[in-house]
């Protein structure tokens, strides 16, 4: 009832606990509640999210399914089937499109006399250029962009940012106003978990302005 009440007021179905990074869907799957899992999925809960132990909702349901017998096993099997339908593999193009639609974006236009007050985080192991710090007076900060957000396009062009580490570095180093930058918030982690992770990143992987 509490979960449904929160969903009725449009609370995020993907908010994670500070301890363990447990989402409502993980807890529902762990309890074997098909109805609650269904309600959360209809509210766009992300079944692919993982907790601090790299477990998602399916892992919880399957664990109980293997350990129990009888009616209890049937209940968890129903949850597994429900989640399996959501997590069924799709083409890479469909996955990319789904991620694009789910991502909250901000487009920020810098005029010729503006200054880009962003400290970037570039890492060969990362798929994107990330914002490490953004000055409060920066246009992006006023638009809601924060540490952990990704740079998605420059003047509408995404290709070079997706071409590899060297190409991304060249794009960042060449950034000069006037320019329009498009940012996207982190997809795979709640912000309250992502920020400490970004802050703890090794200092020898030097960020770039």
PDB file of C-alpha atoms in Angstrom:
ATOM      1  CA  UNK A   1       0.000   0.000   0.000  1.00  0.00           C
ATOM      2  CA  UNK A   2       2.829   2.398   0.840  1.00  0.00           C
ATOM      3  CA  UNK A   3       4.550   1.738  -2.487  1.00  0.00           C
ATOM      4  CA  UNK A   4       1.329   2.243  -4.441  1.00  0.00           C
ATOM      5  CA  UNK A   5       0.706   5.495  -2.577  1.00  0.00           C
ATOM      6  CA  UNK A   6       4.167   6.742  -3.532  1.00  0.00           C
ATOM      7  CA  UNK A   7       3.584   5.754  -7.147  1.00  0.00           C
ATOM      8  CA  UNK A   8       0.242   7.556  -7.122  1.00  0.00           C
ATOM      9  CA  UNK A   9       2.042  10.802  -6.263  1.00  0.00           C
ATOM     10  CA  UNK A  10       4.588  10.051  -9.013  1.00  0.00           C
ATOM     11  CA  UNK A  11       7.542   9.269  -6.785  1.00  0.00           C
ATOM     12  CA  UNK A  12      10.488   7.795  -8.678  1.00  0.00           C
ATOM     13  CA  UNK A  13      10.248   3.977  -8.849  1.00  0.00           C
ATOM     14  CA  UNK A  14      14.039   3.796  -9.185  1.00  0.00           C
ATOM     15  CA  UNK A  15      15.102   5.608  -6.031  1.00  0.00           C
ATOM     16  CA  UNK A  16      17.690   3.504  -4.224  1.00  0.00           C
ATOM     17  CA  UNK A  17      18.425   3.138  -0.539  1.00  0.00           C
ATOM     18  CA  UNK A  18      21.594   4.770   0.715  1.00  0.00           C
ATOM     19  CA  UNK A  19      22.584   1.505   2.315  1.00  0.00           C
ATOM     20  CA  UNK A  20      23.003  -1.243  -0.239  1.00  0.00           C
ATOM     21  CA  UNK A  21      21.505   0.679  -3.194  1.00  0.00           C
ATOM     22  CA  UNK A  22      18.298  -1.350  -3.054  1.00  0.00           C
ATOM     23  CA  UNK A  23      15.465  -0.226  -5.315  1.00  0.00           C
ATOM     24  CA  UNK A  24      11.734  -0.825  -4.684  1.00  0.00           C
ATOM     25  CA  UNK A  25      11.709  -3.379  -7.515  1.00  0.00           C
ATOM     26  CA  UNK A  26      14.525  -5.367  -5.896  1.00  0.00           C
ATOM     27  CA  UNK A  27      12.633  -5.423  -2.596  1.00  0.00           C
ATOM     28  CA  UNK A  28       9.402  -6.436  -4.322  1.00  0.00           C
ATOM     29  CA  UNK A  29      11.182  -9.247  -6.167  1.00  0.00           C
ATOM     30  CA  UNK A  30      12.838 -10.353  -2.933  1.00  0.00           C
ATOM     31  CA  UNK A  31       9.399 -10.609  -1.305  1.00  0.00           C
ATOM     32  CA  UNK A  32       7.908 -12.528  -4.238  1.00  0.00           C
ATOM     33  CA  UNK A  33       5.149  -9.985  -4.904  1.00  0.00           C
ATOM     34  CA  UNK A  34       4.097 -10.269  -8.549  1.00  0.00           C
ATOM     35  CA  UNK A  35       1.480  -7.532  -8.196  1.00  0.00           C
ATOM     36  CA  UNK A  36       3.926  -5.065  -6.691  1.00  0.00           C
ATOM     37  CA  UNK A  37       6.587  -5.864  -9.291  1.00  0.00           C
ATOM     38  CA  UNK A  38       4.005  -5.325 -12.008  1.00  0.00           C
ATOM     39  CA  UNK A  39       2.943  -1.971 -10.559  1.00  0.00           C
ATOM     40  CA  UNK A  40       6.552  -0.804 -10.367  1.00  0.00           C
ATOM     41  CA  UNK A  41       7.312  -1.924 -13.918  1.00  0.00           C
ATOM     42  CA  UNK A  42       4.237  -0.106 -15.215  1.00  0.00           C
ATOM     43  CA  UNK A  43       5.607   2.976 -13.465  1.00  0.00           C
ATOM     44  CA  UNK A  44       8.832   2.477 -15.487  1.00  0.00           C
ATOM     45  CA  UNK A  45      10.965   0.899 -12.802  1.00  0.00           C
ATOM     46  CA  UNK A  46      14.288  -0.158 -14.320  1.00  0.00           C
ATOM     47  CA  UNK A  47      14.715  -3.917 -13.908  1.00  0.00           C
ATOM     48  CA  UNK A  48      18.345  -3.717 -15.042  1.00  0.00           C
ATOM     49  CA  UNK A  49      19.540  -1.565 -12.133  1.00  0.00           C
ATOM     50  CA  UNK A  50      22.025  -3.278  -9.825  1.00  0.00           C
ATOM     51  CA  UNK A  51      22.807  -2.769  -6.168  1.00  0.00           C
ATOM     52  CA  UNK A  52      26.190  -2.484  -4.471  1.00  0.00           C
ATOM     53  CA  UNK A  53      26.606  -6.261  -4.769  1.00  0.00           C
ATOM     54  CA  UNK A  54      25.905  -6.104  -8.521  1.00  0.00           C
ATOM     55  CA  UNK A  55      22.539  -7.857  -8.112  1.00  0.00           C
ATOM     56  CA  UNK A  56      19.359  -6.805  -9.891  1.00  0.00           C
ATOM     57  CA  UNK A  57      15.723  -7.683  -9.167  1.00  0.00           C
ATOM     58  CA  UNK A  58      15.940 -10.853 -11.268  1.00  0.00           C
ATOM     59  CA  UNK A  59      18.859 -12.118  -9.180  1.00  0.00           C
ATOM     60  CA  UNK A  60      16.777 -11.815  -6.006  1.00  0.00           C
ATOM     61  CA  UNK A  61      13.782 -13.607  -7.497  1.00  0.00           C
ATOM     62  CA  UNK A  62      15.869 -16.416  -9.008  1.00  0.00           C
ATOM     63  CA  UNK A  63      17.703 -16.939  -5.730  1.00  0.00           C
ATOM     64  CA  UNK A  64      14.417 -17.622  -3.938  1.00  0.00           C
ATOM     65  CA  UNK A  65      13.131 -19.685  -6.854  1.00  0.00           C
ATOM     66  CA  UNK A  66      16.066 -22.076  -6.537  1.00  0.00           C
ATOM     67  CA  UNK A  67      15.914 -22.313  -2.739  1.00  0.00           C
ATOM     68  CA  UNK A  68      12.191 -22.922  -2.234  1.00  0.00           C
ATOM     69  CA  UNK A  69       9.627 -25.539  -3.187  1.00  0.00           C
ATOM     70  CA  UNK A  70       5.865 -25.719  -3.628  1.00  0.00           C
ATOM     71  CA  UNK A  71       3.720 -22.584  -3.635  1.00  0.00           C
ATOM     72  CA  UNK A  72       6.589 -20.354  -2.569  1.00  0.00           C
ATOM     73  CA  UNK A  73       8.641 -21.466  -5.543  1.00  0.00           C
ATOM     74  CA  UNK A  74       5.687 -20.891  -7.869  1.00  0.00           C
ATOM     75  CA  UNK A  75       5.303 -17.353  -6.542  1.00  0.00           C
ATOM     76  CA  UNK A  76       8.927 -16.485  -7.223  1.00  0.00           C
ATOM     77  CA  UNK A  77       8.785 -18.250 -10.597  1.00  0.00           C
ATOM     78  CA  UNK A  78       5.974 -15.886 -11.573  1.00  0.00           C
ATOM     79  CA  UNK A  79       8.175 -12.925 -10.637  1.00  0.00           C
ATOM     80  CA  UNK A  80      11.046 -14.386 -12.687  1.00  0.00           C
ATOM     81  CA  UNK A  81       8.795 -14.742 -15.742  1.00  0.00           C
ATOM     82  CA  UNK A  82       7.569 -11.175 -15.346  1.00  0.00           C
ATOM     83  CA  UNK A  83      11.078  -9.754 -15.092  1.00  0.00           C
ATOM     84  CA  UNK A  84      12.356 -11.983 -17.878  1.00  0.00           C
ATOM     85  CA  UNK A  85       9.841 -10.406 -20.222  1.00  0.00           C
ATOM     86  CA  UNK A  86      11.237  -6.979 -19.390  1.00  0.00           C
ATOM     87  CA  UNK A  87      14.896  -7.975 -19.560  1.00  0.00           C
ATOM     88  CA  UNK A  88      14.601  -9.999 -22.774  1.00  0.00           C
ATOM     89  CA  UNK A  89      17.505  -9.149 -25.106  1.00  0.00           C
ATOM     90  CA  UNK A  90      16.808  -6.639 -27.855  1.00  0.00           C
ATOM     91  CA  UNK A  91      18.946  -5.429 -30.718  1.00  0.00           C
ATOM     92  CA  UNK A  92      21.749  -3.003 -29.910  1.00  0.00           C
ATOM     93  CA  UNK A  93      19.926  -0.316 -31.891  1.00  0.00           C
ATOM     94  CA  UNK A  94      16.761  -0.820 -29.817  1.00  0.00           C
ATOM     95  CA  UNK A  95      18.768  -0.717 -26.599  1.00  0.00           C
ATOM     96  CA  UNK A  96      20.477   2.518 -27.644  1.00  0.00           C
ATOM     97  CA  UNK A  97      17.147   4.094 -28.564  1.00  0.00           C
ATOM     98  CA  UNK A  98      15.591   3.025 -25.260  1.00  0.00           C
ATOM     99  CA  UNK A  99      18.488   4.561 -23.340  1.00  0.00           C
ATOM    100  CA  UNK A 100      18.243   7.771 -25.384  1.00  0.00           C
ATOM    101  CA  UNK A 101      14.539   8.171 -24.646  1.00  0.00           C
ATOM    102  CA  UNK A 102      14.917   7.402 -20.944  1.00  0.00           C
ATOM    103  CA  UNK A 103      17.708   9.888 -20.389  1.00  0.00           C
ATOM    104  CA  UNK A 104      16.953  13.355 -19.078  1.00  0.00           C
ATOM    105  CA  UNK A 105      18.713  15.891 -21.291  1.00  0.00           C
ATOM    106  CA  UNK A 106      19.702  19.541 -21.100  1.00  0.00           C
ATOM    107  CA  UNK A 107      20.773  21.675 -24.072  1.00  0.00           C
ATOM    108  CA  UNK A 108      22.930  24.666 -23.145  1.00  0.00           C
ATOM    109  CA  UNK A 109      23.850  27.474 -25.554  1.00  0.00           C
ATOM    110  CA  UNK A 110      27.000  29.497 -24.848  1.00  0.00           C
ATOM    111  CA  UNK A 111      27.292  32.926 -26.475  1.00  0.00           C
ATOM    112  CA  UNK A 112      30.587  34.201 -27.863  1.00  0.00           C
ATOM    113  CA  UNK A 113      31.481  36.106 -24.688  1.00  0.00           C
ATOM    114  CA  UNK A 114      30.463  33.319 -22.296  1.00  0.00           C
ATOM    115  CA  UNK A 115      32.970  31.191 -20.422  1.00  0.00           C
ATOM    116  CA  UNK A 116      32.608  27.421 -20.130  1.00  0.00           C
ATOM    117  CA  UNK A 117      33.223  26.805 -16.428  1.00  0.00           C
ATOM    118  CA  UNK A 118      33.248  23.015 -16.521  1.00  0.00           C
ATOM    119  CA  UNK A 119      35.917  20.603 -15.329  1.00  0.00           C
ATOM    120  CA  UNK A 120      35.673  17.489 -17.492  1.00  0.00           C
ATOM    121  CA  UNK A 121      36.466  13.905 -16.578  1.00  0.00           C
ATOM    122  CA  UNK A 122      38.015  11.832 -19.372  1.00  0.00           C
ATOM    123  CA  UNK A 123      38.807   8.175 -18.855  1.00  0.00           C
ATOM    124  CA  UNK A 124      39.797   5.582 -21.448  1.00  0.00           C
ATOM    125  CA  UNK A 125      37.519   3.074 -19.715  1.00  0.00           C
ATOM    126  CA  UNK A 126      34.485   5.380 -19.773  1.00  0.00           C
ATOM    127  CA  UNK A 127      32.115   5.462 -22.728  1.00  0.00           C
ATOM    128  CA  UNK A 128      31.384   9.163 -22.350  1.00  0.00           C
ATOM    129  CA  UNK A 129      32.895  12.518 -21.436  1.00  0.00           C
ATOM    130  CA  UNK A 130      31.659  13.309 -17.932  1.00  0.00           C
ATOM    131  CA  UNK A 131      31.225  16.513 -15.978  1.00  0.00           C
ATOM    132  CA  UNK A 132      33.425  16.429 -12.911  1.00  0.00           C
ATOM    133  CA  UNK A 133      32.692  19.940 -11.669  1.00  0.00           C
ATOM    134  CA  UNK A 134      30.539  22.770 -12.977  1.00  0.00           C
ATOM    135  CA  UNK A 135      30.796  26.341 -11.711  1.00  0.00           C
ATOM    136  CA  UNK A 136      27.618  27.809 -10.231  1.00  0.00           C
ATOM    137  CA  UNK A 137      27.778  30.776 -12.596  1.00  0.00           C
ATOM    138  CA  UNK A 138      28.045  28.503 -15.641  1.00  0.00           C
ATOM    139  CA  UNK A 139      25.095  28.301 -18.036  1.00  0.00           C
ATOM    140  CA  UNK A 140      24.988  24.528 -17.630  1.00  0.00           C
ATOM    141  CA  UNK A 141      24.690  24.741 -13.845  1.00  0.00           C
ATOM    142  CA  UNK A 142      21.756  27.119 -14.198  1.00  0.00           C
ATOM    143  CA  UNK A 143      20.159  24.579 -16.560  1.00  0.00           C
ATOM    144  CA  UNK A 144      20.427  21.834 -13.933  1.00  0.00           C
ATOM    145  CA  UNK A 145      23.581  20.047 -15.103  1.00  0.00           C
ATOM    146  CA  UNK A 146      25.604  18.578 -12.244  1.00  0.00           C
ATOM    147  CA  UNK A 147      28.685  16.430 -11.631  1.00  0.00           C
ATOM    148  CA  UNK A 148      28.288  13.017 -13.225  1.00  0.00           C
ATOM    149  CA  UNK A 149      26.287  14.203 -16.227  1.00  0.00           C
ATOM    150  CA  UNK A 150      27.634  13.277 -19.661  1.00  0.00           C
ATOM    151  CA  UNK A 151      28.413  15.448 -22.670  1.00  0.00           C
ATOM    152  CA  UNK A 152      26.224  14.006 -25.438  1.00  0.00           C
ATOM    153  CA  UNK A 153      26.686  16.371 -28.362  1.00  0.00           C
ATOM    154  CA  UNK A 154      28.468  19.518 -29.521  1.00  0.00           C
ATOM    155  CA  UNK A 155      26.466  21.764 -31.851  1.00  0.00           C
ATOM    156  CA  UNK A 156      24.171  18.815 -32.507  1.00  0.00           C
ATOM    157  CA  UNK A 157      26.971  16.421 -33.475  1.00  0.00           C
ATOM    158  CA  UNK A 158      27.297  13.188 -31.472  1.00  0.00           C
ATOM    159  CA  UNK A 159      29.540  11.111 -33.738  1.00  0.00           C
ATOM    160  CA  UNK A 160      32.958  12.289 -32.534  1.00  0.00           C
ATOM    161  CA  UNK A 161      31.982  11.865 -28.886  1.00  0.00           C
ATOM    162  CA  UNK A 162      31.171   8.224 -29.641  1.00  0.00           C
ATOM    163  CA  UNK A 163      34.306   7.514 -31.679  1.00  0.00           C
ATOM    164  CA  UNK A 164      36.734   6.629 -28.893  1.00  0.00           C
ATOM    165  CA  UNK A 165      38.909   8.174 -26.155  1.00  0.00           C
ATOM    166  CA  UNK A 166      41.257  10.134 -28.427  1.00  0.00           C
ATOM    167  CA  UNK A 167      38.426  11.674 -30.434  1.00  0.00           C
ATOM    168  CA  UNK A 168      36.611  12.659 -27.234  1.00  0.00           C
ATOM    169  CA  UNK A 169      39.730  14.344 -25.877  1.00  0.00           C
ATOM    170  CA  UNK A 170      40.126  16.348 -29.082  1.00  0.00           C
ATOM    171  CA  UNK A 171      36.497  17.478 -28.941  1.00  0.00           C
ATOM    172  CA  UNK A 172      36.795  18.649 -25.329  1.00  0.00           C
ATOM    173  CA  UNK A 173      40.063  20.490 -25.894  1.00  0.00           C
ATOM    174  CA  UNK A 174      38.594  22.293 -28.903  1.00  0.00           C
ATOM    175  CA  UNK A 175      35.484  23.546 -27.079  1.00  0.00           C
ATOM    176  CA  UNK A 176      35.127  27.301 -27.505  1.00  0.00           C
ATOM    177  CA  UNK A 177      32.064  29.574 -27.382  1.00  0.00           C
ATOM    178  CA  UNK A 178      29.860  30.190 -29.233  1.00  0.00           C
ATOM    179  CA  UNK A 179      28.737  26.588 -28.961  1.00  0.00           C
ATOM    180  CA  UNK A 180      25.700  24.545 -27.959  1.00  0.00           C
ATOM    181  CA  UNK A 181      26.339  21.580 -25.682  1.00  0.00           C
ATOM    182  CA  UNK A 182      23.871  18.837 -24.879  1.00  0.00           C
ATOM    183  CA  UNK A 183      24.152  17.004 -21.570  1.00  0.00           C
ATOM    184  CA  UNK A 184      22.491  13.861 -20.233  1.00  0.00           C
ATOM    185  CA  UNK A 185      22.163  12.723 -16.645  1.00  0.00           C
ATOM    186  CA  UNK A 186      23.659   9.383 -15.500  1.00  0.00           C
ATOM    187  CA  UNK A 187      21.535   6.404 -16.496  1.00  0.00           C
ATOM    188  CA  UNK A 188      22.749   3.474 -14.468  1.00  0.00           C
ATOM    189  CA  UNK A 189      23.177   4.920 -10.985  1.00  0.00           C
ATOM    190  CA  UNK A 190      21.016   7.114  -8.763  1.00  0.00           C
ATOM    191  CA  UNK A 191      22.662  10.509  -8.295  1.00  0.00           C
ATOM    192  CA  UNK A 192      23.193  10.027  -4.552  1.00  0.00           C
ATOM    193  CA  UNK A 193      25.390   7.012  -5.348  1.00  0.00           C
ATOM    194  CA  UNK A 194      27.052   8.424  -8.444  1.00  0.00           C
ATOM    195  CA  UNK A 195      28.382  11.603  -6.838  1.00  0.00           C
ATOM    196  CA  UNK A 196      30.509   9.845  -4.160  1.00  0.00           C
ATOM    197  CA  UNK A 197      31.785   7.421  -6.795  1.00  0.00           C
ATOM    198  CA  UNK A 198      32.859  10.274  -9.056  1.00  0.00           C
ATOM    199  CA  UNK A 199      34.505  12.112  -6.157  1.00  0.00           C
ATOM    200  CA  UNK A 200      36.476   8.984  -5.282  1.00  0.00           C
ATOM    201  CA  UNK A 201      37.808   8.502  -8.822  1.00  0.00           C
ATOM    202  CA  UNK A 202      41.614   8.091  -8.952  1.00  0.00           C
ATOM    203  CA  UNK A 203      43.345  11.451  -9.166  1.00  0.00           C
ATOM    204  CA  UNK A 204      45.983  10.180 -11.588  1.00  0.00           C
ATOM    205  CA  UNK A 205      43.287  10.001 -14.272  1.00  0.00           C
ATOM    206  CA  UNK A 206      43.493  13.701 -14.831  1.00  0.00           C
ATOM    207  CA  UNK A 207      40.373  15.656 -15.706  1.00  0.00           C
ATOM    208  CA  UNK A 208      40.488  18.212 -18.489  1.00  0.00           C
ATOM    209  CA  UNK A 209      38.931  21.626 -18.800  1.00  0.00           C
TER     210      UNK A 209
END
